[in-house]
mmCIF file of C-alpha atoms and ligand atoms in Angstrom:
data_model
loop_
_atom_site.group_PDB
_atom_site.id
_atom_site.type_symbol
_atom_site.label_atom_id
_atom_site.label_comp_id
_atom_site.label_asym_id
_atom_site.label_seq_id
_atom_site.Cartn_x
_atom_site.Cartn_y
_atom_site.Cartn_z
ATOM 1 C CA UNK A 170 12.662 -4.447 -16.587
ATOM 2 C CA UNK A 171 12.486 -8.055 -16.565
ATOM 3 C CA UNK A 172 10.833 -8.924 -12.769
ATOM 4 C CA UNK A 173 12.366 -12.314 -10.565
ATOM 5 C CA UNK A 174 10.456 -11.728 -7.433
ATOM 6 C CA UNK A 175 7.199 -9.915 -8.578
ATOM 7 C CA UNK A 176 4.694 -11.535 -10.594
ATOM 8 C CA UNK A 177 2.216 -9.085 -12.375
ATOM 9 C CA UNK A 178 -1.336 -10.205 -13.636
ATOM 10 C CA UNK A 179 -3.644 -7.497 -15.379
ATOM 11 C CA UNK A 180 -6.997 -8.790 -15.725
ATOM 12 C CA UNK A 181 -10.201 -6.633 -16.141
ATOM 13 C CA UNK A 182 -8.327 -3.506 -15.342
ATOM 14 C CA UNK A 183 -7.180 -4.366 -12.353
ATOM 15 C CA UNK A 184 -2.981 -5.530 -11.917
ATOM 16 C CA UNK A 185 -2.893 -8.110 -9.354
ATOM 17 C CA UNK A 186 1.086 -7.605 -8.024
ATOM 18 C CA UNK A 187 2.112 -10.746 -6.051
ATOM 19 C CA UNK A 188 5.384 -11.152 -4.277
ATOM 20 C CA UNK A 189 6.752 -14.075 -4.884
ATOM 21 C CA UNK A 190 10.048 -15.745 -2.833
ATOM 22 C CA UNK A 191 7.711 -18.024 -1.122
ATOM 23 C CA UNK A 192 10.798 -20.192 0.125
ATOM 24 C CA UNK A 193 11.854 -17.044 2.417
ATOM 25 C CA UNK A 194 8.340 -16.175 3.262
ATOM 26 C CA UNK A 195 7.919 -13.207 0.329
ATOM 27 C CA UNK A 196 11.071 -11.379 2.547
ATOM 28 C CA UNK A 197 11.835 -8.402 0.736
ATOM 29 C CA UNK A 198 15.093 -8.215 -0.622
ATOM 30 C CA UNK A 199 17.057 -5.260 -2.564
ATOM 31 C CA UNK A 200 16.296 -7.251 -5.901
ATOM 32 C CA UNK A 201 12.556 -7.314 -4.789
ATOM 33 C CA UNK A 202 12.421 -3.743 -3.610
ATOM 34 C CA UNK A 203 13.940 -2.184 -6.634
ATOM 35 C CA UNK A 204 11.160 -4.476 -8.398
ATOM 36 C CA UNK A 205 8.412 -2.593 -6.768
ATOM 37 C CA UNK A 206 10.236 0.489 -6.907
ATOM 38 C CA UNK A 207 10.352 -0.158 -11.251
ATOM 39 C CA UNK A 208 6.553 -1.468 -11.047
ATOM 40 C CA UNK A 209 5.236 1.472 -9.040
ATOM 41 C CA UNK A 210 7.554 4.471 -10.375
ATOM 42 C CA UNK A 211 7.333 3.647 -13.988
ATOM 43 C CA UNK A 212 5.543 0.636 -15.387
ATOM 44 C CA UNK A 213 2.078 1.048 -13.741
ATOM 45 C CA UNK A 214 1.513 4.346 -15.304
ATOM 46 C CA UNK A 215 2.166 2.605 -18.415
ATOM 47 C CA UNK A 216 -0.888 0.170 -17.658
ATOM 48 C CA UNK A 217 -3.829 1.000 -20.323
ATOM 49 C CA UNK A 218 -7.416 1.394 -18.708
ATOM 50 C CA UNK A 219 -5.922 0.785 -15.029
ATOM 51 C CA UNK A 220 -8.559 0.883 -12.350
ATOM 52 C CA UNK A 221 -6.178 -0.088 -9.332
ATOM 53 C CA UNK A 222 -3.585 -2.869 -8.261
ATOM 54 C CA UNK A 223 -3.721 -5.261 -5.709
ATOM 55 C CA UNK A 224 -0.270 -5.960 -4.040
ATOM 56 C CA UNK A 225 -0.228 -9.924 -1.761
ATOM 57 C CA UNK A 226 1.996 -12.678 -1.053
ATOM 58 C CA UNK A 227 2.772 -16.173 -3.007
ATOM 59 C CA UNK A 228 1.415 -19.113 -0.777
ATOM 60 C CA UNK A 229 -0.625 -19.763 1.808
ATOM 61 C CA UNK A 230 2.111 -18.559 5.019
ATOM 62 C CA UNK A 231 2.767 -14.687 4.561
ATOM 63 C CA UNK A 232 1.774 -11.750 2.709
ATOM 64 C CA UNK A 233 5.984 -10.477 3.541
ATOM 65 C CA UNK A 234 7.897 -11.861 6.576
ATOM 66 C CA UNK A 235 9.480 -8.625 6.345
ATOM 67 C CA UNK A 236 12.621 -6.891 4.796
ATOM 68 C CA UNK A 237 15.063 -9.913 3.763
ATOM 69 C CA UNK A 238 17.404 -10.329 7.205
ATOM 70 C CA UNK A 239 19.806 -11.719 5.451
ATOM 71 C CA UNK A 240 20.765 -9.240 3.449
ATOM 72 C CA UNK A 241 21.221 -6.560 6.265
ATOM 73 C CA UNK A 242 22.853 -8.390 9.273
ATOM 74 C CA UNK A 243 26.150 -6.448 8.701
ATOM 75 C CA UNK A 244 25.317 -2.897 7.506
ATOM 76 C CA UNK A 245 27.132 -0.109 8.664
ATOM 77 C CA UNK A 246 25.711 3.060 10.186
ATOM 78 C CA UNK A 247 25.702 4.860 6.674
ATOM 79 C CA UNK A 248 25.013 2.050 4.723
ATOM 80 C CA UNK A 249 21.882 1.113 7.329
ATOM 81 C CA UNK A 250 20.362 4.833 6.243
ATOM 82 C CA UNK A 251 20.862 4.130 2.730
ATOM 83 C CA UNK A 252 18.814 1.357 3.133
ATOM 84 C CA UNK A 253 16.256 2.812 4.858
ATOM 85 C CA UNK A 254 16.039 5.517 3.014
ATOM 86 C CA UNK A 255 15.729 3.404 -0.468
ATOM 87 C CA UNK A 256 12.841 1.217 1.214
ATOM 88 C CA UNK A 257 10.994 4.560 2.394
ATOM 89 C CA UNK A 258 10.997 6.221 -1.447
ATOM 90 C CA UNK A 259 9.841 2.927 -2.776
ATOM 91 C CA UNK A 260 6.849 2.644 -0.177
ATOM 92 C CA UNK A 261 6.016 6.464 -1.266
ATOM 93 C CA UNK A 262 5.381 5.810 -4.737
ATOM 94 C CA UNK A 263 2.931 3.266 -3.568
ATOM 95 C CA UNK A 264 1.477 5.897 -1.019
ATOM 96 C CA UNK A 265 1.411 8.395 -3.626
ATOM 97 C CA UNK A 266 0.389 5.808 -6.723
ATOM 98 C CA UNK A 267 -2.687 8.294 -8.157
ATOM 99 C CA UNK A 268 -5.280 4.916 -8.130
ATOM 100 C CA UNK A 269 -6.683 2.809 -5.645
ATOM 101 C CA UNK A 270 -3.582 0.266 -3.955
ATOM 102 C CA UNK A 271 -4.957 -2.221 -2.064
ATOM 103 C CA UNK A 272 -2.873 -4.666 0.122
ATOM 104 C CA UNK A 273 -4.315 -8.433 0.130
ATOM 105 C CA UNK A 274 -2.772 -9.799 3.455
ATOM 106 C CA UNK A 275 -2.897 -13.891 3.328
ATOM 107 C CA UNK A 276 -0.575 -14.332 5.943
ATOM 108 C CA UNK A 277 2.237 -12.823 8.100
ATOM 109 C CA UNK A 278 2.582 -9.027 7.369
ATOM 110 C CA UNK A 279 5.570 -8.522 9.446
ATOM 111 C CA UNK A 280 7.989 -5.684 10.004
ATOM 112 C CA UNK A 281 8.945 -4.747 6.621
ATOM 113 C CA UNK A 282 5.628 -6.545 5.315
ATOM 114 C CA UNK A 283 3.349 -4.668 7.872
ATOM 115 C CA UNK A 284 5.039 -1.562 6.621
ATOM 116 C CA UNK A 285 4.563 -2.374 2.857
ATOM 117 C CA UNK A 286 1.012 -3.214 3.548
ATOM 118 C CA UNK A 287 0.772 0.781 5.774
ATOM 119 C CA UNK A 288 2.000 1.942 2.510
ATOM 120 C CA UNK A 289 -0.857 0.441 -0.035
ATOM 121 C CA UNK A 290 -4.524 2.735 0.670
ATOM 122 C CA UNK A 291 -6.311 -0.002 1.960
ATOM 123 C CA UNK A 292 -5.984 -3.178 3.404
ATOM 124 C CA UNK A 293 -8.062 -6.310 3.055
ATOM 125 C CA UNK A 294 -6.985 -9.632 5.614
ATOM 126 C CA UNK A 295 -7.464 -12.720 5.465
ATOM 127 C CA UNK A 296 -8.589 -14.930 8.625
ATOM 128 C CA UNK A 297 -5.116 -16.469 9.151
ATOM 129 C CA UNK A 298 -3.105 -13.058 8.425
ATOM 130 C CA UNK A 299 -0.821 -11.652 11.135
ATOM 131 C CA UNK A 300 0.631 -8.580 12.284
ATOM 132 C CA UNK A 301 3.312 -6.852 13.588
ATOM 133 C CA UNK A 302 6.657 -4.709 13.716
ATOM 134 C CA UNK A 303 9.393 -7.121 15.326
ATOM 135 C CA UNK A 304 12.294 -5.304 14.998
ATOM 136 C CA UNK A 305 13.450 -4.531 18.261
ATOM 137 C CA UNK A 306 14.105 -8.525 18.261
ATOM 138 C CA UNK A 307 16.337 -8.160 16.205
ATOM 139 C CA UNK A 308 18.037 -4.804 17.643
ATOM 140 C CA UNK A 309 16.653 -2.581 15.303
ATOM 141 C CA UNK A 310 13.664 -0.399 14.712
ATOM 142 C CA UNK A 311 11.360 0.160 11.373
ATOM 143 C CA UNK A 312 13.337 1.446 8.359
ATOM 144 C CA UNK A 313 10.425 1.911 5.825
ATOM 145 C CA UNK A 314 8.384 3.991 7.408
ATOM 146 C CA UNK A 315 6.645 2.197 10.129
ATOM 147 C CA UNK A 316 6.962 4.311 12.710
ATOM 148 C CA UNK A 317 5.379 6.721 11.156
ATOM 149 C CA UNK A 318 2.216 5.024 9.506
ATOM 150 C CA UNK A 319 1.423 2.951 12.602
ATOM 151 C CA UNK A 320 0.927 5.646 14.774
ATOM 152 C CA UNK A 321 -1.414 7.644 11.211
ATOM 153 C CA UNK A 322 -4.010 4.102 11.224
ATOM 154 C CA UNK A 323 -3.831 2.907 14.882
ATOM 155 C CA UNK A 324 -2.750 5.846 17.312
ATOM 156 C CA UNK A 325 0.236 6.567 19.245
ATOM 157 C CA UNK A 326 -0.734 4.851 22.468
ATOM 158 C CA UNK A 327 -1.470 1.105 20.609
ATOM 159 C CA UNK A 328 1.705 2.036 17.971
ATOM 160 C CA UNK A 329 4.111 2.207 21.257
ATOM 161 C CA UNK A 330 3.085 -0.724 22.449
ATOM 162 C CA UNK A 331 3.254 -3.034 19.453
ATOM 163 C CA UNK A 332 6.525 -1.170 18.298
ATOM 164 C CA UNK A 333 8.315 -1.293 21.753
ATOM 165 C CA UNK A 334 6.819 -5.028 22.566
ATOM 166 C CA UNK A 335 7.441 -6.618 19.104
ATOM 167 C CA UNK A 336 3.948 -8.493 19.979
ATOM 168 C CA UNK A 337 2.058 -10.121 16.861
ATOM 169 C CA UNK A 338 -1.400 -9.585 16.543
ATOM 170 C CA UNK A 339 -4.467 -11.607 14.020
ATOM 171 C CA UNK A 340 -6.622 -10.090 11.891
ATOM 172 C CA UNK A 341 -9.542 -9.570 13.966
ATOM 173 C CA UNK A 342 -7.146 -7.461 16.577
ATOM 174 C CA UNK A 343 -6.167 -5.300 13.325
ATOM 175 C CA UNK A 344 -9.509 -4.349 12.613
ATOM 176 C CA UNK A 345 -10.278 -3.808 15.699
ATOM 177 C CA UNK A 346 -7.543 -0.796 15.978
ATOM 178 C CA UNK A 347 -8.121 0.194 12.491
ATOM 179 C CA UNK A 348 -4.939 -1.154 10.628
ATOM 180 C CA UNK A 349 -7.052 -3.172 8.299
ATOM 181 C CA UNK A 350 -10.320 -2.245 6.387
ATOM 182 C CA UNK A 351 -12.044 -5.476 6.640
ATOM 183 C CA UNK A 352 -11.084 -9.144 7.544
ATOM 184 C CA UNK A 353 -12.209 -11.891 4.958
ATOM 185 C CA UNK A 354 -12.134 -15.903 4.780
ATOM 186 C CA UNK A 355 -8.297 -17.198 3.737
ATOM 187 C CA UNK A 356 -7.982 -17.665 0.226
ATOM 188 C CA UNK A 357 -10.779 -14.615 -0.311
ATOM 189 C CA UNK A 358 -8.094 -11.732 0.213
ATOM 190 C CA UNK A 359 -8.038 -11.069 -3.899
ATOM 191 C CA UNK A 360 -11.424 -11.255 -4.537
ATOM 192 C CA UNK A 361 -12.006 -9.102 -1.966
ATOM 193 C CA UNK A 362 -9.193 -6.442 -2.523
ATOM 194 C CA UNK A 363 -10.231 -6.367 -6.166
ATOM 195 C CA UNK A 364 -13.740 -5.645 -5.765
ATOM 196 C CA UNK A 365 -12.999 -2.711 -3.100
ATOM 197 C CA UNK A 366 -11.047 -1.395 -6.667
ATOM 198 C CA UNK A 367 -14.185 -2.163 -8.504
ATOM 199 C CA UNK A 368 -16.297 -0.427 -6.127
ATOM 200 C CA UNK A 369 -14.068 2.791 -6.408
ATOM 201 C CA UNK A 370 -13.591 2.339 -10.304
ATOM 202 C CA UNK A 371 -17.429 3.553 -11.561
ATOM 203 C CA UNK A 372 -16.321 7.130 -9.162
ATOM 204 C CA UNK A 373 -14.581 9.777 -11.119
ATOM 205 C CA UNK A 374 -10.824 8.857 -11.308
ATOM 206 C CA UNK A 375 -9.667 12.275 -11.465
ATOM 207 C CA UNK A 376 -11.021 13.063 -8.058
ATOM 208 C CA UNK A 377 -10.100 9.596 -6.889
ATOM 209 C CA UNK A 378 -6.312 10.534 -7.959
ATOM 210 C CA UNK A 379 -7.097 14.538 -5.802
ATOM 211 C CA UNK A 380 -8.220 12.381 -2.608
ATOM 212 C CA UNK A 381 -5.233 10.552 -2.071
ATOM 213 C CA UNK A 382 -3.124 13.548 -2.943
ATOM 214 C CA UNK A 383 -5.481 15.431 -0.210
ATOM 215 C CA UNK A 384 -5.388 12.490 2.513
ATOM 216 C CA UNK A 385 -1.800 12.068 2.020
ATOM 217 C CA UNK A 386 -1.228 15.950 2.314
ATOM 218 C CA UNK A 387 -2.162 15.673 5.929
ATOM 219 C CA UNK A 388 0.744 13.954 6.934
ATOM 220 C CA UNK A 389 3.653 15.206 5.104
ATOM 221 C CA UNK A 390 5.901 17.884 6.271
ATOM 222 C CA UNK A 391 5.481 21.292 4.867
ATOM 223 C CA UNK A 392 2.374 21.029 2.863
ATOM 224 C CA UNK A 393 -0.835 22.599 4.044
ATOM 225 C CA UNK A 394 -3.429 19.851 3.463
ATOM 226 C CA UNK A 395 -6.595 22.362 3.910
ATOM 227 C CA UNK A 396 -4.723 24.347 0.814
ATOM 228 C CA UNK A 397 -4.578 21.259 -1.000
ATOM 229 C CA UNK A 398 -8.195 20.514 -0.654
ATOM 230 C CA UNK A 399 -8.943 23.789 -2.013
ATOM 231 C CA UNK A 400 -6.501 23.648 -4.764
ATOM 232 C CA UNK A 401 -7.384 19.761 -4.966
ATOM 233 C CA UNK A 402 -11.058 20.959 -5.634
ATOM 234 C CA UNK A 403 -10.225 23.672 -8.147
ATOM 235 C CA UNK A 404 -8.715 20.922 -10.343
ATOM 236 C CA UNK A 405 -11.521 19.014 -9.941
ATOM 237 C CA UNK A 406 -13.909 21.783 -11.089
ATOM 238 C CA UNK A 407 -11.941 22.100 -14.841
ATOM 239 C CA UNK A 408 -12.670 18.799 -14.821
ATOM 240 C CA UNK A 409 -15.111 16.479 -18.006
ATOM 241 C CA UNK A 410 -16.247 14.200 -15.041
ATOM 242 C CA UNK A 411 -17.611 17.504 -12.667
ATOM 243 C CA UNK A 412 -19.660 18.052 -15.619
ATOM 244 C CA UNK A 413 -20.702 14.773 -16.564
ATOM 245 C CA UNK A 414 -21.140 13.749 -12.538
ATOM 246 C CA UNK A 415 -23.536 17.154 -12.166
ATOM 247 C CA UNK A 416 -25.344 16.272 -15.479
ATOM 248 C CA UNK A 417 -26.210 12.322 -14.326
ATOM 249 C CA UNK A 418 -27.599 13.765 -10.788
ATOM 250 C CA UNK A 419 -29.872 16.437 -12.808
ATOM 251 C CA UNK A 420 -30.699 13.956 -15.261
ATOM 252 C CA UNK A 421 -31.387 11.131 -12.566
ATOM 253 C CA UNK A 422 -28.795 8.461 -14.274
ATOM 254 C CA UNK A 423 -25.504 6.961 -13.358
ATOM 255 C CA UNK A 424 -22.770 9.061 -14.703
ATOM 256 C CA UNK A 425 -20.022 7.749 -16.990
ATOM 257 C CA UNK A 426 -16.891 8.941 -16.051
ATOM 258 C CA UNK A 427 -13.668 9.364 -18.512
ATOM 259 C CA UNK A 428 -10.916 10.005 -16.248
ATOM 260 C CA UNK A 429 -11.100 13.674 -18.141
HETATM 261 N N1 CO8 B 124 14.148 -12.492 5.963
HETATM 262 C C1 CO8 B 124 14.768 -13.546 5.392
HETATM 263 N N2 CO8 B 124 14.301 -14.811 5.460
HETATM 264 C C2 CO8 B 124 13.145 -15.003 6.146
HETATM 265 C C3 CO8 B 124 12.458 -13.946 6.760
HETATM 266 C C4 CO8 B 124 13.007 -12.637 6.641
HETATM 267 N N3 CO8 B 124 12.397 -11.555 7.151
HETATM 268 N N4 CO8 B 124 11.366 -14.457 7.376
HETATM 269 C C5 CO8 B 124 11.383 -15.775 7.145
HETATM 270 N N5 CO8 B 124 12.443 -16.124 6.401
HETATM 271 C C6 CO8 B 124 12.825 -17.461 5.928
HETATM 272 C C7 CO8 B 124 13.365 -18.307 7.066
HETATM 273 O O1 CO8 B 124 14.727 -18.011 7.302
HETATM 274 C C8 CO8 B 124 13.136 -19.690 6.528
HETATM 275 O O2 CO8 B 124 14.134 -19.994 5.577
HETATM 276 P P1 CO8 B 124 14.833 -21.472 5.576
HETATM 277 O O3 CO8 B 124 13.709 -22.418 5.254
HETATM 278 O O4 CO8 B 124 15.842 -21.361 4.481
HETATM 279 O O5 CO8 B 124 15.398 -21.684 6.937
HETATM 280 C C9 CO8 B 124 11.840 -19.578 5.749
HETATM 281 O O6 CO8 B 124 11.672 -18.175 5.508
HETATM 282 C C10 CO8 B 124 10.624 -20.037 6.538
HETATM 283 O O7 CO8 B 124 10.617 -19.377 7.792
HETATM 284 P P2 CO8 B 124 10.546 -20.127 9.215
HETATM 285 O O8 CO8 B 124 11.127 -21.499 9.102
HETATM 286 O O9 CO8 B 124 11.117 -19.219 10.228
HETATM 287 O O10 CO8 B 124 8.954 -20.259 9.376
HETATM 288 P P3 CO8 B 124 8.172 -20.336 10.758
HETATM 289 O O11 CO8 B 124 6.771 -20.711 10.398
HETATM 290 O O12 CO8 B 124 8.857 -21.170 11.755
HETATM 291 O O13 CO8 B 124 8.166 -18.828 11.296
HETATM 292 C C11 CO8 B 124 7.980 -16.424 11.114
HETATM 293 C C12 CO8 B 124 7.533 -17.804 10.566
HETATM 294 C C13 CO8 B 124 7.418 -16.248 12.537
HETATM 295 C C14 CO8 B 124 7.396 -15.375 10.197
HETATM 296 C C15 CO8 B 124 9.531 -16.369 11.155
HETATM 297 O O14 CO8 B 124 10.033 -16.752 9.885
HETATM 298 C C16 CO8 B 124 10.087 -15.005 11.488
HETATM 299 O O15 CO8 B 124 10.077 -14.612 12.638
HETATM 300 N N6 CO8 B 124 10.591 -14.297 10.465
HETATM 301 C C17 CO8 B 124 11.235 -13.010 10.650
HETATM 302 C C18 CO8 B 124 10.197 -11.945 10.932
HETATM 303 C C19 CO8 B 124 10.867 -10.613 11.168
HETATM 304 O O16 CO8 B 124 11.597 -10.422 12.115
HETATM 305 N N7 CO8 B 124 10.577 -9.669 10.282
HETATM 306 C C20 CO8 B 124 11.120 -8.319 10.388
HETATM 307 C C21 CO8 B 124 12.422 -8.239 9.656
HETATM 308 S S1 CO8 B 124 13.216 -6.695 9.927
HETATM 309 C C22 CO8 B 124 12.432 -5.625 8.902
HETATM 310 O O17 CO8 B 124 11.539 -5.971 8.199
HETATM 311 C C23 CO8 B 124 12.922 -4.196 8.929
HETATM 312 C C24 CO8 B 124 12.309 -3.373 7.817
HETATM 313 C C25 CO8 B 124 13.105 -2.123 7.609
HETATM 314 C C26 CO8 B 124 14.465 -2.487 7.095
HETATM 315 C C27 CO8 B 124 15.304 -1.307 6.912
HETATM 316 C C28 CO8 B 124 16.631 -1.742 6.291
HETATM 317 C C29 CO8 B 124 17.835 -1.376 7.090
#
């Protein structure tokens, strides 16, 4: 698929995904979305040697002003769940991408932005980056899942209030209630996303992959997260890295992992 509003850059391992419609603030729009949905789905497991991707914003102003208002001013009931419902799948393949996703937040992250950035593993924001799930401004609530994940990194009694107020908060605030994993200078939020991937890279990626699946087990419906752990673990026990990993500790040397 040939992308308009994503641009992809693969360098060292590591696929740096920005969005780029920097004239309506990175707003996501069905073009843009099915984008992601194509990168995330189908061409990142294509990637040779892929440690992780890093997902920001084009410019200075906003990771994602959210979804594209434009596009949805006049949706019908059934048409508004389709929607929704679309957004939420794509934002699951991120959650449930098997390698480190890291959102670089340079500057507002806001309704359907904050959400994309809920979706990514971690989140890395930069001075200037901003916060928030203003929907109810606009007579709506959050479509793609923010509901959901705000109340998983910040609690339900902060989630309310941000949710039900529409308030915007900096990056300091974010870290503060846990939304974001740490808060960097502006213009650092790359560097800074892709060493995080770096840092998880030299770990065995096989396990990396069973932690997600684990963590993510927690909060979806009908699955027993303890009995994934324990299945989880299994795998990891077949595994070329378990042996290597054990070997390197008895041996007293950094083990080499092969993704095996
Ligand atoms: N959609 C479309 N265009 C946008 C959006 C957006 N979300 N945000 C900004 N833009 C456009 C503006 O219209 C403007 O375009 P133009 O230059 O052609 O007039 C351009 O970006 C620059 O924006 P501003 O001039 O407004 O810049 P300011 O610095 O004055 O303000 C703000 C920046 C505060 C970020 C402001 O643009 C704003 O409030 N944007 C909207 C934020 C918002 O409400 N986001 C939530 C949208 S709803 C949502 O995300 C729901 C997700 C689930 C959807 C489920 C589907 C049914």
């Amino acid at each position: 698929m040939q992308y308009e509003n994503l641009l992809i850059a693969i360098e060292d391992g590591i696929a740096v995904v920005t969005i780029s419609r920097e004239k309506a603030l990175n707003a996501l729009n069905t073009r843009t979305m099915t984008e992601l949905g194509h990168f995330f789905g189908e061409a990142a497991h294509e990637i040779e040697g892929l440690k992780g991707i890093v997902v920001t914003g084009a410019g200075e102003k906003a990771f994602v002003a959210g979804a594209d208002i434009t596009e949805f001013s006049s949706l019908s009931p059934e048409e508004g769940m389709l929607f929704a419902k679309r957004g939420q799948d794509v934002f699951f393949l991120i959650e449930r991408f098997p390698k480190p996703v890291v959102a670089a937040v340079n500057g507002f992250a806001l309704g359907g932005g904050c959400e994309l950035a809920m979706a990514c593993h971690l989140r890395v924001a930069g001075e200037k980056a901003k916060f928030g799930q203003p929907e109810v401004n606009l007579g709506l609530i959050p479509g793609y899942g923010g509901t959901q994940r705000l109340i998983q990194y910040i609690g339900k009694t902060k989630a309310l209030e941000l949710l039900m107020t529409a308030d915007i908060i900096g990056a300091v605030d974010a870290h503060q209630l846990g939304l974001v994993n740490s808060v960097v200078p502006s213009g650092a939020e790359v560097l800074n996303a892709r060493e995080l991937i770096e840092k998880i890279a030299v770990k065995a990626p096989f396990a990396i992959s069973r932690i997600i699946e684990s963590v993510n087990a927690y909060f979806e419906e009908g699955l027993d997260g303890y009995w994934k752990e324990v299945d989880a673990f299994g795998e990891c026990c077949g595994t070329e890295d378990f042996k290597e990993g054990a070997a390197a500790f008895v041996e007293k040397r950094k083990a080499r992992f092969q993704g095996k």
